Amino acid sequence: MNTKIKTLLEQGQVAGFFAYKRIHGVWYPYLFTKSELDQLEPWQPFKSRYPIAKLLLAKARQNPDQTFGVLVRGCEERALREIFKWNQLDPNRVVMVGQACTEDLAQTCECAKPFPDQLNYGSAPAGVGRQRRVAELEAKADGERMQWWLSHFNRCIRCYGCRDVCPVCFCTICSLEQSDVAPTGKLPPDTSFHLVRAVHMAGRCVDCGLCEEVCPAGIPLRALYKKVNSLVADLFDYRTGADDGRSPFTFLGDESRLPAGLR
Amino acid sequence: MANSFEPKILAFLCNWCSYAGADLAGVSRLQYPPNIRVIRVMCSGTVSPHHLIHAFQKGADGVLVAGCHIGDCHYLKGNYMTLKRITFVEELLRFAGYDPARLHLEWISAAEGIKFAETVRAFTAEIRSMGPAPTFEATPRLALSA
């Protein structure tokens, strides 16, 4: 990652660049500035994943007049596009440089598109189309599926890890922290905690899978959000994270494709 | 005991159309079952999924959301959001294993007292035939057994 990123920093096109730095053999996200160019290492594929879009968003909010660069994977590119569409960041103030994921990372993540459209490093591995767990769940009877979900929601310790790591959870005030709608001091939290989060993920979730990775209770959140994504595609004909189109819940009005059978 | 089941139905009515429609049904002396508990909201578009799912969790057997007809919204386009949201929540409830027929969206204008009474009658009958809603709350006990 040293040539292209170095050029961007040297020419002053970006004030800082979010890339990765190896510390004790592990890749960590790091904000490189012009004075640290010599610390940039040549790019090589690695498996560590971080909510780098979220780090960028936090930094960009503090410095609204500066342009930042970011090294993105496929999911992170989709996340940034959603952040642009939800008017949280100015697309002109972000320079994306893309890296492909490795074949086995794509398999582990069950990722449909493990590479960004803007691909600068690595070669694109094949995407994984199957949604194993969603299909398994849909095969269950309704009552059984509800018990399955409740048995998982039960383990929630309300750590907000899923929300905090989510690259598209950009709100500064979270409804899940409002004691009127999500009472505090109650464990496990109400079922609505997860389902409302799922509703908020409609037209936002980019299927990066970080929520499920960080969940200390191992709640299969990704199956829920994968379903959310396919519902958004079916009901509103919108592909979350796509370059074009508008996320159905970002605007009022009939410009959106309304569900069939208008009442 | 099955025939002693009286459904509890929560109704979110928009201030400008449906609540006035309910009012008209009242002053017109139209009969409808007393199973609904009405919450007046300024726009059906303000009904958050928090409210809908929380209602089911607290034991509502059905939730009715009623607002102005498309194009008649006092806030011009608030009910487009209602339509998008309710459609989405219905499908999400289905995936969570909860019967989405317990959530009902209807457009009722201020002049449609008859439609209001009919909607409540039909929805109450439907919920009555479906029986009491299953518990939709995660309890620690289930966690131990799972």
mmCIF file of C-alpha atoms in Angstrom:
data_model
loop_
_atom_site.group_PDB
_atom_site.id
_atom_site.type_symbol
_atom_site.label_atom_id
_atom_site.label_comp_id
_atom_site.label_asym_id
_atom_site.label_seq_id
_atom_site.Cartn_x
_atom_site.Cartn_y
_atom_site.Cartn_z
ATOM 1 C CA MET A 1 0.000 0.000 0.000
ATOM 2 C CA ASN A 2 2.925 2.308 -0.191
ATOM 3 C CA THR A 3 2.826 3.674 -3.740
ATOM 4 C CA LYS A 4 -0.678 4.960 -4.332
ATOM 5 C CA ILE A 5 -1.259 6.026 -0.761
ATOM 6 C CA LYS A 6 2.130 7.713 -0.634
ATOM 7 C CA THR A 7 1.292 9.706 -3.755
ATOM 8 C CA LEU A 8 -2.033 10.834 -2.318
ATOM 9 C CA LEU A 9 -0.398 11.996 0.895
ATOM 10 C CA GLU A 10 2.607 13.592 -0.784
ATOM 11 C CA GLN A 11 0.481 15.554 -3.206
ATOM 12 C CA GLY A 12 -1.662 16.719 -0.332
ATOM 13 C CA GLN A 13 -4.856 15.288 -1.802
ATOM 14 C CA VAL A 14 -5.689 13.835 1.586
ATOM 15 C CA ALA A 15 -4.944 15.124 5.072
ATOM 16 C CA GLY A 16 -4.645 11.613 6.390
ATOM 17 C CA PHE A 17 -5.064 8.083 5.184
ATOM 18 C CA PHE A 18 -6.727 5.254 7.052
ATOM 19 C CA ALA A 19 -4.723 2.157 6.264
ATOM 20 C CA TYR A 20 -3.163 -0.623 8.297
ATOM 21 C CA LYS A 21 0.056 -0.822 10.241
ATOM 22 C CA ARG A 22 1.660 -3.990 11.475
ATOM 23 C CA ILE A 23 2.279 -3.898 15.193
ATOM 24 C CA HIS A 24 3.854 -7.040 16.682
ATOM 25 C CA GLY A 25 2.902 -8.937 13.547
ATOM 26 C CA VAL A 26 -0.795 -7.962 13.661
ATOM 27 C CA TRP A 27 -2.403 -5.503 11.297
ATOM 28 C CA TYR A 28 -4.083 -2.598 13.034
ATOM 29 C CA PRO A 29 -5.972 0.293 11.470
ATOM 30 C CA TYR A 30 -3.838 3.407 11.529
ATOM 31 C CA LEU A 31 -4.224 6.979 10.373
ATOM 32 C CA PHE A 32 -1.156 7.812 8.318
ATOM 33 C CA THR A 33 -0.164 11.412 7.787
ATOM 34 C CA LYS A 34 2.431 12.973 5.532
ATOM 35 C CA SER A 35 5.102 12.760 8.203
ATOM 36 C CA GLU A 36 4.768 8.990 8.533
ATOM 37 C CA LEU A 37 5.176 7.983 4.911
ATOM 38 C CA ASP A 38 8.186 5.812 5.634
ATOM 39 C CA GLN A 39 6.068 3.625 7.904
ATOM 40 C CA LEU A 40 3.799 2.497 5.056
ATOM 41 C CA GLU A 41 4.492 -1.109 4.181
ATOM 42 C CA PRO A 42 3.880 -2.773 0.827
ATOM 43 C CA TRP A 43 0.351 -4.144 0.613
ATOM 44 C CA GLN A 44 -0.228 -7.809 1.264
ATOM 45 C CA PRO A 45 -3.465 -9.676 1.876
ATOM 46 C CA PHE A 46 -4.473 -10.068 5.508
ATOM 47 C CA LYS A 47 -7.540 -11.262 7.328
ATOM 48 C CA SER A 48 -7.993 -8.751 10.132
ATOM 49 C CA ARG A 49 -11.154 -6.702 9.776
ATOM 50 C CA TYR A 50 -11.995 -3.502 11.555
ATOM 51 C CA PRO A 51 -14.848 -0.990 11.338
ATOM 52 C CA ILE A 52 -12.533 1.354 9.451
ATOM 53 C CA ALA A 53 -15.464 3.246 7.901
ATOM 54 C CA LYS A 54 -16.569 4.110 11.421
ATOM 55 C CA LEU A 55 -13.110 5.354 12.373
ATOM 56 C CA LEU A 56 -13.131 7.501 9.261
ATOM 57 C CA LEU A 57 -16.583 8.863 10.064
ATOM 58 C CA ALA A 58 -15.537 9.833 13.589
ATOM 59 C CA LYS A 59 -12.424 11.589 12.316
ATOM 60 C CA ALA A 60 -14.240 13.300 9.463
ATOM 61 C CA ARG A 61 -16.910 14.611 11.833
ATOM 62 C CA GLN A 62 -14.210 16.263 13.913
ATOM 63 C CA ASN A 63 -12.514 17.702 10.821
ATOM 64 C CA PRO A 64 -15.296 18.513 8.368
ATOM 65 C CA ASP A 65 -13.050 20.606 6.127
ATOM 66 C CA GLN A 66 -10.419 17.965 5.550
ATOM 67 C CA THR A 67 -10.309 15.167 3.026
ATOM 68 C CA PHE A 68 -9.355 11.701 4.182
ATOM 69 C CA GLY A 69 -8.345 8.609 2.340
ATOM 70 C CA VAL A 70 -9.272 5.098 3.336
ATOM 71 C CA LEU A 71 -8.253 1.613 2.330
ATOM 72 C CA VAL A 72 -11.480 -0.314 1.921
ATOM 73 C CA ARG A 73 -12.634 -3.874 1.493
ATOM 74 C CA GLY A 74 -15.832 -4.672 -0.400
ATOM 75 C CA CYS A 75 -18.030 -4.367 2.680
ATOM 76 C CA GLU A 76 -16.372 -1.136 3.750
ATOM 77 C CA GLU A 77 -16.918 0.404 0.342
ATOM 78 C CA ARG A 78 -20.606 -0.499 0.585
ATOM 79 C CA ALA A 79 -20.721 0.950 4.099
ATOM 80 C CA LEU A 80 -19.231 4.243 2.942
ATOM 81 C CA ARG A 81 -21.694 4.460 0.092
ATOM 82 C CA GLU A 82 -24.547 4.031 2.542
ATOM 83 C CA ILE A 83 -23.002 6.658 4.814
ATOM 84 C CA PHE A 84 -22.907 9.015 1.812
ATOM 85 C CA LYS A 85 -26.506 8.257 0.951
ATOM 86 C CA TRP A 86 -27.626 8.908 4.508
ATOM 87 C CA ASN A 87 -25.867 12.286 4.275
ATOM 88 C CA GLN A 88 -23.367 11.620 6.999
ATOM 89 C CA LEU A 89 -20.256 12.276 4.940
ATOM 90 C CA ASP A 90 -19.430 14.324 1.890
ATOM 91 C CA PRO A 91 -18.324 11.927 -0.885
ATOM 92 C CA ASN A 92 -15.981 14.645 -2.174
ATOM 93 C CA ARG A 93 -14.077 14.519 1.088
ATOM 94 C CA VAL A 94 -13.291 10.814 0.942
ATOM 95 C CA VAL A 95 -10.785 9.082 -1.306
ATOM 96 C CA MET A 96 -11.261 5.339 -1.439
ATOM 97 C CA VAL A 97 -8.522 2.898 -2.333
ATOM 98 C CA GLY A 98 -9.704 -0.677 -2.600
ATOM 99 C CA GLN A 99 -8.250 -3.977 -1.524
ATOM 100 C CA ALA A 100 -9.610 -7.426 -2.276
ATOM 101 C CA CYS A 101 -10.228 -9.993 0.436
ATOM 102 C CA THR A 102 -8.565 -13.379 0.302
ATOM 103 C CA GLU A 103 -10.410 -16.426 -0.934
ATOM 104 C CA ASP A 104 -10.689 -18.036 2.491
ATOM 105 C CA LEU A 105 -11.796 -14.790 4.158
ATOM 106 C CA ALA A 106 -14.577 -14.543 1.567
ATOM 107 C CA GLN A 107 -15.593 -18.101 2.391
ATOM 108 C CA THR A 108 -15.507 -17.498 6.148
ATOM 109 C CA CYS A 109 -17.559 -14.335 5.812
ATOM 110 C CA GLU A 110 -19.986 -15.946 3.372
ATOM 111 C CA CYS A 111 -19.556 -12.693 1.478
ATOM 112 C CA ALA A 112 -21.425 -12.112 -1.751
ATOM 113 C CA LYS A 113 -18.977 -9.495 -2.976
ATOM 114 C CA PRO A 114 -15.597 -9.725 -1.236
ATOM 115 C CA PHE A 115 -13.981 -6.946 -3.256
ATOM 116 C CA PRO A 116 -14.674 -3.252 -3.850
ATOM 117 C CA ASP A 117 -15.575 -1.842 -7.260
ATOM 118 C CA GLN A 118 -12.611 0.451 -6.869
ATOM 119 C CA LEU A 119 -10.009 -2.320 -6.741
ATOM 120 C CA ASN A 120 -6.383 -1.261 -6.388
ATOM 121 C CA TYR A 121 -4.770 -4.106 -4.481
ATOM 122 C CA GLY A 122 -5.170 -7.833 -4.874
ATOM 123 C CA SER A 123 -7.335 -9.801 -7.252
ATOM 124 C CA ALA A 124 -11.059 -10.285 -6.790
ATOM 125 C CA PRO A 125 -12.043 -13.651 -5.321
ATOM 126 C CA ALA A 126 -15.341 -15.268 -6.214
ATOM 127 C CA GLY A 127 -18.326 -14.241 -4.093
ATOM 128 C CA VAL A 128 -20.362 -16.704 -2.071
ATOM 129 C CA GLY A 129 -24.001 -16.626 -3.103
ATOM 130 C CA ARG A 130 -25.558 -19.000 -0.622
ATOM 131 C CA GLN A 131 -27.290 -17.876 2.556
ATOM 132 C CA ARG A 132 -27.162 -21.093 4.460
ATOM 133 C CA ARG A 133 -28.682 -20.041 7.759
ATOM 134 C CA VAL A 134 -31.448 -17.862 6.330
ATOM 135 C CA ALA A 135 -32.548 -20.794 4.184
ATOM 136 C CA GLU A 136 -32.434 -23.153 7.177
ATOM 137 C CA LEU A 137 -34.529 -20.752 9.233
ATOM 138 C CA GLU A 138 -37.087 -20.208 6.531
ATOM 139 C CA ALA A 139 -37.598 -23.936 6.368
ATOM 140 C CA LYS A 140 -38.693 -23.998 10.014
ATOM 141 C CA ALA A 141 -42.318 -23.641 11.111
ATOM 142 C CA ASP A 142 -43.286 -20.191 12.420
ATOM 143 C CA GLY A 143 -43.591 -21.177 16.073
ATOM 144 C CA GLU A 144 -40.350 -23.096 15.978
ATOM 145 C CA ARG A 145 -38.570 -20.161 14.366
ATOM 146 C CA MET A 146 -39.835 -17.838 17.061
ATOM 147 C CA GLN A 147 -38.571 -20.119 19.811
ATOM 148 C CA TRP A 148 -35.255 -20.376 17.992
ATOM 149 C CA TRP A 149 -34.886 -16.614 17.917
ATOM 150 C CA LEU A 150 -36.055 -16.164 21.494
ATOM 151 C CA SER A 151 -33.577 -18.771 22.689
ATOM 152 C CA HIS A 152 -30.831 -16.695 21.090
ATOM 153 C CA PHE A 153 -32.132 -13.242 22.078
ATOM 154 C CA ASN A 154 -32.208 -14.575 25.614
ATOM 155 C CA ARG A 155 -28.476 -14.589 25.871
ATOM 156 C CA CYS A 156 -28.126 -10.920 25.023
ATOM 157 C CA ILE A 157 -26.235 -9.024 27.713
ATOM 158 C CA ARG A 158 -27.053 -5.690 26.168
ATOM 159 C CA CYS A 159 -23.443 -4.676 25.657
ATOM 160 C CA TYR A 160 -24.307 -2.681 22.525
ATOM 161 C CA GLY A 161 -21.314 -4.316 20.839
ATOM 162 C CA CYS A 162 -23.303 -4.934 17.651
ATOM 163 C CA ARG A 163 -24.238 -1.282 17.459
ATOM 164 C CA ASP A 164 -20.842 0.083 18.416
ATOM 165 C CA VAL A 165 -18.961 -1.929 15.813
ATOM 166 C CA CYS A 166 -21.513 -1.434 13.046
ATOM 167 C CA PRO A 167 -20.059 0.760 10.294
ATOM 168 C CA VAL A 168 -23.481 2.089 9.322
ATOM 169 C CA CYS A 169 -24.736 2.801 12.869
ATOM 170 C CA PHE A 170 -23.853 6.453 12.600
ATOM 171 C CA CYS A 171 -26.562 8.057 14.750
ATOM 172 C CA THR A 172 -25.306 10.269 17.551
ATOM 173 C CA ILE A 173 -28.441 9.571 19.585
ATOM 174 C CA CYS A 174 -29.550 5.950 19.613
ATOM 175 C CA SER A 175 -33.166 5.016 20.203
ATOM 176 C CA LEU A 176 -31.995 1.800 21.863
ATOM 177 C CA GLU A 177 -30.570 3.936 24.658
ATOM 178 C CA GLN A 178 -33.835 5.751 25.324
ATOM 179 C CA SER A 179 -35.234 4.278 28.502
ATOM 180 C CA ASP A 180 -38.797 5.040 27.383
ATOM 181 C CA VAL A 181 -38.661 2.636 24.487
ATOM 182 C CA ALA A 182 -35.921 0.281 25.652
ATOM 183 C CA PRO A 183 -36.207 0.022 29.436
ATOM 184 C CA THR A 184 -32.885 -0.128 31.236
ATOM 185 C CA GLY A 185 -31.947 -2.565 33.945
ATOM 186 C CA LYS A 186 -33.602 -5.486 32.242
ATOM 187 C CA LEU A 187 -31.768 -8.564 31.080
ATOM 188 C CA PRO A 188 -32.189 -10.014 28.595
ATOM 189 C CA PRO A 189 -33.442 -6.865 26.898
ATOM 190 C CA ASP A 190 -36.823 -6.884 25.192
ATOM 191 C CA THR A 191 -37.121 -8.754 21.932
ATOM 192 C CA SER A 192 -37.766 -5.366 20.423
ATOM 193 C CA PHE A 193 -34.116 -4.488 21.069
ATOM 194 C CA HIS A 194 -32.974 -6.829 18.311
ATOM 195 C CA LEU A 195 -35.930 -6.452 16.019
ATOM 196 C CA VAL A 196 -35.841 -2.668 16.149
ATOM 197 C CA ARG A 197 -32.156 -2.756 15.404
ATOM 198 C CA ALA A 198 -33.017 -4.983 12.486
ATOM 199 C CA VAL A 199 -35.552 -2.430 11.255
ATOM 200 C CA HIS A 200 -32.904 0.254 11.517
ATOM 201 C CA MET A 201 -30.638 -1.916 9.407
ATOM 202 C CA ALA A 202 -33.148 -1.896 6.569
ATOM 203 C CA GLY A 203 -31.464 -0.288 3.592
ATOM 204 C CA ARG A 204 -28.309 0.178 5.634
ATOM 205 C CA CYS A 205 -26.786 -3.192 6.523
ATOM 206 C CA VAL A 206 -23.890 -3.938 4.213
ATOM 207 C CA ASP A 207 -23.486 -7.503 5.452
ATOM 208 C CA CYS A 208 -19.986 -7.079 6.842
ATOM 209 C CA GLY A 209 -20.720 -9.470 9.695
ATOM 210 C CA LEU A 210 -18.783 -7.561 12.353
ATOM 211 C CA CYS A 211 -21.839 -7.507 14.642
ATOM 212 C CA GLU A 212 -21.939 -11.249 14.864
ATOM 213 C CA GLU A 213 -18.161 -11.476 15.231
ATOM 214 C CA VAL A 214 -18.083 -9.170 18.235
ATOM 215 C CA CYS A 215 -21.225 -10.501 19.925
ATOM 216 C CA PRO A 216 -20.053 -12.040 23.217
ATOM 217 C CA ALA A 217 -23.249 -14.067 23.405
ATOM 218 C CA GLY A 218 -22.888 -15.468 19.899
ATOM 219 C CA ILE A 219 -26.318 -14.308 18.741
ATOM 220 C CA PRO A 220 -26.694 -15.100 15.033
ATOM 221 C CA LEU A 221 -27.401 -11.478 14.159
ATOM 222 C CA ARG A 222 -26.132 -11.856 10.669
ATOM 223 C CA ALA A 223 -28.914 -14.245 9.702
ATOM 224 C CA LEU A 224 -31.374 -11.563 10.823
ATOM 225 C CA TYR A 225 -29.681 -8.789 8.871
ATOM 226 C CA LYS A 226 -29.142 -10.925 5.790
ATOM 227 C CA LYS A 227 -32.883 -11.451 5.764
ATOM 228 C CA VAL A 228 -33.389 -7.716 6.240
ATOM 229 C CA ASN A 229 -31.256 -7.110 3.181
ATOM 230 C CA SER A 230 -33.152 -9.557 1.044
ATOM 231 C CA LEU A 231 -36.439 -8.026 2.214
ATOM 232 C CA VAL A 232 -35.250 -4.579 1.183
ATOM 233 C CA ALA A 233 -34.290 -5.997 -2.192
ATOM 234 C CA ASP A 234 -37.664 -7.723 -2.614
ATOM 235 C CA LEU A 235 -39.938 -5.009 -1.246
ATOM 236 C CA PHE A 236 -38.209 -1.861 -2.372
ATOM 237 C CA ASP A 237 -36.012 -3.113 -5.189
ATOM 238 C CA TYR A 238 -32.956 -1.597 -3.541
ATOM 239 C CA ARG A 239 -29.537 -3.207 -3.256
ATOM 240 C CA THR A 240 -27.940 -1.969 -0.069
ATOM 241 C CA GLY A 241 -24.476 -0.542 -0.664
ATOM 242 C CA ALA A 242 -24.998 -0.141 -4.392
ATOM 243 C CA ASP A 243 -23.479 2.857 -6.108
ATOM 244 C CA ASP A 244 -26.855 4.123 -7.349
ATOM 245 C CA GLY A 245 -30.376 4.305 -6.004
ATOM 246 C CA ARG A 246 -31.679 5.731 -2.767
ATOM 247 C CA SER A 247 -32.094 3.831 0.418
ATOM 248 C CA PRO A 248 -35.877 3.427 0.951
ATOM 249 C CA PHE A 249 -35.936 4.824 4.485
ATOM 250 C CA THR A 250 -33.832 7.897 3.743
ATOM 251 C CA PHE A 251 -36.697 9.876 2.306
ATOM 252 C CA LEU A 252 -40.421 10.391 2.429
ATOM 253 C CA GLY A 253 -42.536 10.201 -0.627
ATOM 254 C CA ASP A 254 -43.637 8.292 -3.623
ATOM 255 C CA GLU A 255 -40.371 8.448 -5.520
ATOM 256 C CA SER A 256 -39.573 5.193 -3.821
ATOM 257 C CA ARG A 257 -40.942 2.055 -5.210
ATOM 258 C CA LEU A 258 -43.846 1.382 -2.922
ATOM 259 C CA PRO A 259 -44.794 -2.182 -2.178
ATOM 260 C CA ALA A 260 -47.283 -3.714 -4.581
ATOM 261 C CA GLY A 261 -50.993 -3.620 -3.795
ATOM 262 C CA LEU A 262 -51.428 -0.030 -2.664
ATOM 263 C CA ARG A 263 -54.246 0.309 -0.233
ATOM 264 C CA MET B 1 -62.190 -21.199 28.277
ATOM 265 C CA ALA B 2 -61.553 -20.475 24.621
ATOM 266 C CA ASN B 3 -64.755 -18.522 24.185
ATOM 267 C CA SER B 4 -63.931 -16.225 27.101
ATOM 268 C CA PHE B 5 -60.958 -14.884 25.194
ATOM 269 C CA GLU B 6 -61.246 -11.165 24.668
ATOM 270 C CA PRO B 7 -58.516 -9.874 22.377
ATOM 271 C CA LYS B 8 -56.560 -6.826 23.419
ATOM 272 C CA ILE B 9 -55.983 -4.665 20.402
ATOM 273 C CA LEU B 10 -53.862 -1.571 20.393
ATOM 274 C CA ALA B 11 -54.821 1.028 17.793
ATOM 275 C CA PHE B 12 -52.545 3.838 16.700
ATOM 276 C CA LEU B 13 -54.769 6.416 15.047
ATOM 277 C CA CYS B 14 -53.507 9.471 13.269
ATOM 278 C CA ASN B 15 -54.793 12.724 14.684
ATOM 279 C CA TRP B 16 -56.003 14.205 11.414
ATOM 280 C CA CYS B 17 -57.925 11.404 9.723
ATOM 281 C CA SER B 18 -58.369 8.148 11.566
ATOM 282 C CA TYR B 19 -58.952 9.605 15.021
ATOM 283 C CA ALA B 20 -61.559 11.892 13.522
ATOM 284 C CA GLY B 21 -62.952 8.840 11.729
ATOM 285 C CA ALA B 22 -63.240 7.067 15.093
ATOM 286 C CA ASP B 23 -64.930 10.159 16.452
ATOM 287 C CA LEU B 24 -67.413 10.086 13.598
ATOM 288 C CA ALA B 25 -68.112 6.433 14.262
ATOM 289 C CA GLY B 26 -68.816 7.415 17.851
ATOM 290 C CA VAL B 27 -71.147 10.338 17.174
ATOM 291 C CA SER B 28 -72.874 8.257 14.493
ATOM 292 C CA ARG B 29 -73.606 5.613 17.178
ATOM 293 C CA LEU B 30 -71.941 2.902 15.127
ATOM 294 C CA GLN B 31 -71.358 -0.292 17.040
ATOM 295 C CA TYR B 32 -67.914 -1.844 17.163
ATOM 296 C CA PRO B 33 -66.251 -4.177 19.664
ATOM 297 C CA PRO B 34 -64.707 -2.535 22.735
ATOM 298 C CA ASN B 35 -61.489 -4.497 22.303
ATOM 299 C CA ILE B 36 -59.408 -1.677 20.941
ATOM 300 C CA ARG B 37 -57.352 0.686 23.027
ATOM 301 C CA VAL B 38 -56.713 3.822 21.075
ATOM 302 C CA ILE B 39 -53.503 5.802 21.119
ATOM 303 C CA ARG B 40 -53.678 9.045 19.206
ATOM 304 C CA VAL B 41 -50.541 9.967 17.289
ATOM 305 C CA MET B 42 -49.932 13.071 15.232
ATOM 306 C CA CYS B 43 -49.121 11.046 12.119
ATOM 307 C CA SER B 44 -49.165 7.340 11.421
ATOM 308 C CA GLY B 45 -45.607 7.854 10.198
ATOM 309 C CA THR B 46 -44.487 8.567 13.754
ATOM 310 C CA VAL B 47 -45.357 5.067 14.919
ATOM 311 C CA SER B 48 -41.960 3.549 15.513
ATOM 312 C CA PRO B 49 -41.204 -0.160 15.244
ATOM 313 C CA HIS B 50 -40.352 0.177 18.945
ATOM 314 C CA HIS B 51 -44.019 0.820 19.670
ATOM 315 C CA LEU B 52 -45.280 -1.981 17.451
ATOM 316 C CA ILE B 53 -42.954 -4.670 18.746
ATOM 317 C CA HIS B 54 -43.191 -3.459 22.320
ATOM 318 C CA ALA B 55 -46.967 -3.772 22.116
ATOM 319 C CA PHE B 56 -46.714 -7.406 21.053
ATOM 320 C CA GLN B 57 -44.204 -8.042 23.754
ATOM 321 C CA LYS B 58 -46.445 -6.613 26.416
ATOM 322 C CA GLY B 59 -49.249 -8.915 25.395
ATOM 323 C CA ALA B 60 -51.231 -7.091 22.741
ATOM 324 C CA ASP B 61 -53.045 -9.639 20.598
ATOM 325 C CA GLY B 62 -53.223 -7.295 17.661
ATOM 326 C CA VAL B 63 -51.982 -3.878 16.629
ATOM 327 C CA LEU B 64 -53.921 -1.649 14.274
ATOM 328 C CA VAL B 65 -52.270 1.330 12.646
ATOM 329 C CA ALA B 66 -54.554 3.698 10.827
ATOM 330 C CA GLY B 67 -53.722 6.866 8.976
ATOM 331 C CA CYS B 68 -54.827 9.181 6.208
ATOM 332 C CA HIS B 69 -55.188 7.877 2.698
ATOM 333 C CA ILE B 70 -52.146 8.192 0.471
ATOM 334 C CA GLY B 71 -52.132 11.749 -0.834
ATOM 335 C CA ASP B 72 -54.237 13.062 2.061
ATOM 336 C CA CYS B 73 -51.533 13.162 4.713
ATOM 337 C CA HIS B 74 -51.578 16.334 6.790
ATOM 338 C CA TYR B 75 -47.805 16.253 6.574
ATOM 339 C CA LEU B 76 -47.963 15.568 2.827
ATOM 340 C CA LYS B 77 -45.922 12.378 2.735
ATOM 341 C CA GLY B 78 -45.827 10.984 6.251
ATOM 342 C CA ASN B 79 -47.977 7.997 5.406
ATOM 343 C CA TYR B 80 -45.655 6.878 2.637
ATOM 344 C CA MET B 81 -43.195 6.170 5.419
ATOM 345 C CA THR B 82 -45.933 4.339 7.335
ATOM 346 C CA LEU B 83 -46.596 2.111 4.364
ATOM 347 C CA LYS B 84 -42.928 1.337 3.819
ATOM 348 C CA ARG B 85 -42.305 0.738 7.495
ATOM 349 C CA ILE B 86 -45.353 -1.401 8.228
ATOM 350 C CA THR B 87 -44.776 -3.543 5.161
ATOM 351 C CA PHE B 88 -41.225 -4.071 6.256
ATOM 352 C CA VAL B 89 -42.085 -4.802 9.890
ATOM 353 C CA GLU B 90 -44.718 -7.328 8.802
ATOM 354 C CA GLU B 91 -42.137 -9.267 6.833
ATOM 355 C CA LEU B 92 -39.627 -9.013 9.659
ATOM 356 C CA LEU B 93 -42.199 -10.351 12.135
ATOM 357 C CA ARG B 94 -42.823 -13.251 9.794
ATOM 358 C CA PHE B 95 -39.125 -14.052 9.776
ATOM 359 C CA ALA B 96 -39.006 -13.807 13.560
ATOM 360 C CA GLY B 97 -41.762 -16.413 13.614
ATOM 361 C CA TYR B 98 -44.532 -14.044 14.702
ATOM 362 C CA ASP B 99 -47.767 -14.007 12.739
ATOM 363 C CA PRO B 100 -47.751 -10.733 10.746
ATOM 364 C CA ALA B 101 -51.564 -10.866 10.453
ATOM 365 C CA ARG B 102 -51.635 -9.486 13.997
ATOM 366 C CA LEU B 103 -50.382 -6.199 12.633
ATOM 367 C CA HIS B 104 -52.817 -4.352 10.430
ATOM 368 C CA LEU B 105 -52.556 -1.139 8.469
ATOM 369 C CA GLU B 106 -55.622 0.660 7.218
ATOM 370 C CA TRP B 107 -56.222 4.053 5.672
ATOM 371 C CA ILE B 108 -59.274 5.664 7.297
ATOM 372 C CA SER B 109 -60.245 9.237 6.513
ATOM 373 C CA ALA B 110 -62.144 11.600 8.813
ATOM 374 C CA ALA B 111 -65.314 10.943 6.812
ATOM 375 C CA GLU B 112 -65.075 7.170 7.047
ATOM 376 C CA GLY B 113 -66.736 6.431 10.366
ATOM 377 C CA ILE B 114 -68.377 3.401 8.814
ATOM 378 C CA LYS B 115 -65.078 2.102 7.519
ATOM 379 C CA PHE B 116 -63.538 2.590 10.951
ATOM 380 C CA ALA B 117 -66.249 0.563 12.649
ATOM 381 C CA GLU B 118 -66.030 -2.120 9.984
ATOM 382 C CA THR B 119 -62.252 -2.300 10.229
ATOM 383 C CA VAL B 120 -62.372 -2.713 13.996
ATOM 384 C CA ARG B 121 -65.104 -5.324 13.722
ATOM 385 C CA ALA B 122 -63.269 -7.342 11.083
ATOM 386 C CA PHE B 123 -59.870 -7.072 12.759
ATOM 387 C CA THR B 124 -61.273 -8.025 16.170
ATOM 388 C CA ALA B 125 -63.022 -11.021 14.646
ATOM 389 C CA GLU B 126 -59.814 -12.054 12.906
ATOM 390 C CA ILE B 127 -57.741 -11.770 16.089
ATOM 391 C CA ARG B 128 -60.442 -13.587 18.047
ATOM 392 C CA SER B 129 -60.280 -16.473 15.624
ATOM 393 C CA MET B 130 -56.488 -16.525 15.857
ATOM 394 C CA GLY B 131 -56.583 -16.857 19.624
ATOM 395 C CA PRO B 132 -54.285 -15.281 22.197
ATOM 396 C CA ALA B 133 -50.914 -14.080 20.956
ATOM 397 C CA PRO B 134 -47.906 -16.216 21.839
ATOM 398 C CA THR B 135 -45.415 -14.821 24.322
ATOM 399 C CA PHE B 136 -42.964 -12.734 22.407
ATOM 400 C CA GLU B 137 -40.541 -12.017 25.172
ATOM 401 C CA ALA B 138 -37.084 -13.379 25.760
ATOM 402 C CA THR B 139 -36.894 -14.762 29.286
ATOM 403 C CA PRO B 140 -33.770 -15.964 31.088
ATOM 404 C CA ARG B 141 -35.461 -19.294 31.793
ATOM 405 C CA LEU B 142 -35.511 -20.153 28.115
ATOM 406 C CA ALA B 143 -31.810 -19.463 27.913
ATOM 407 C CA LEU B 144 -31.050 -22.165 30.441
ATOM 408 C CA SER B 145 -33.161 -24.747 28.676
ATOM 409 C CA ALA B 146 -31.795 -23.933 25.218
#
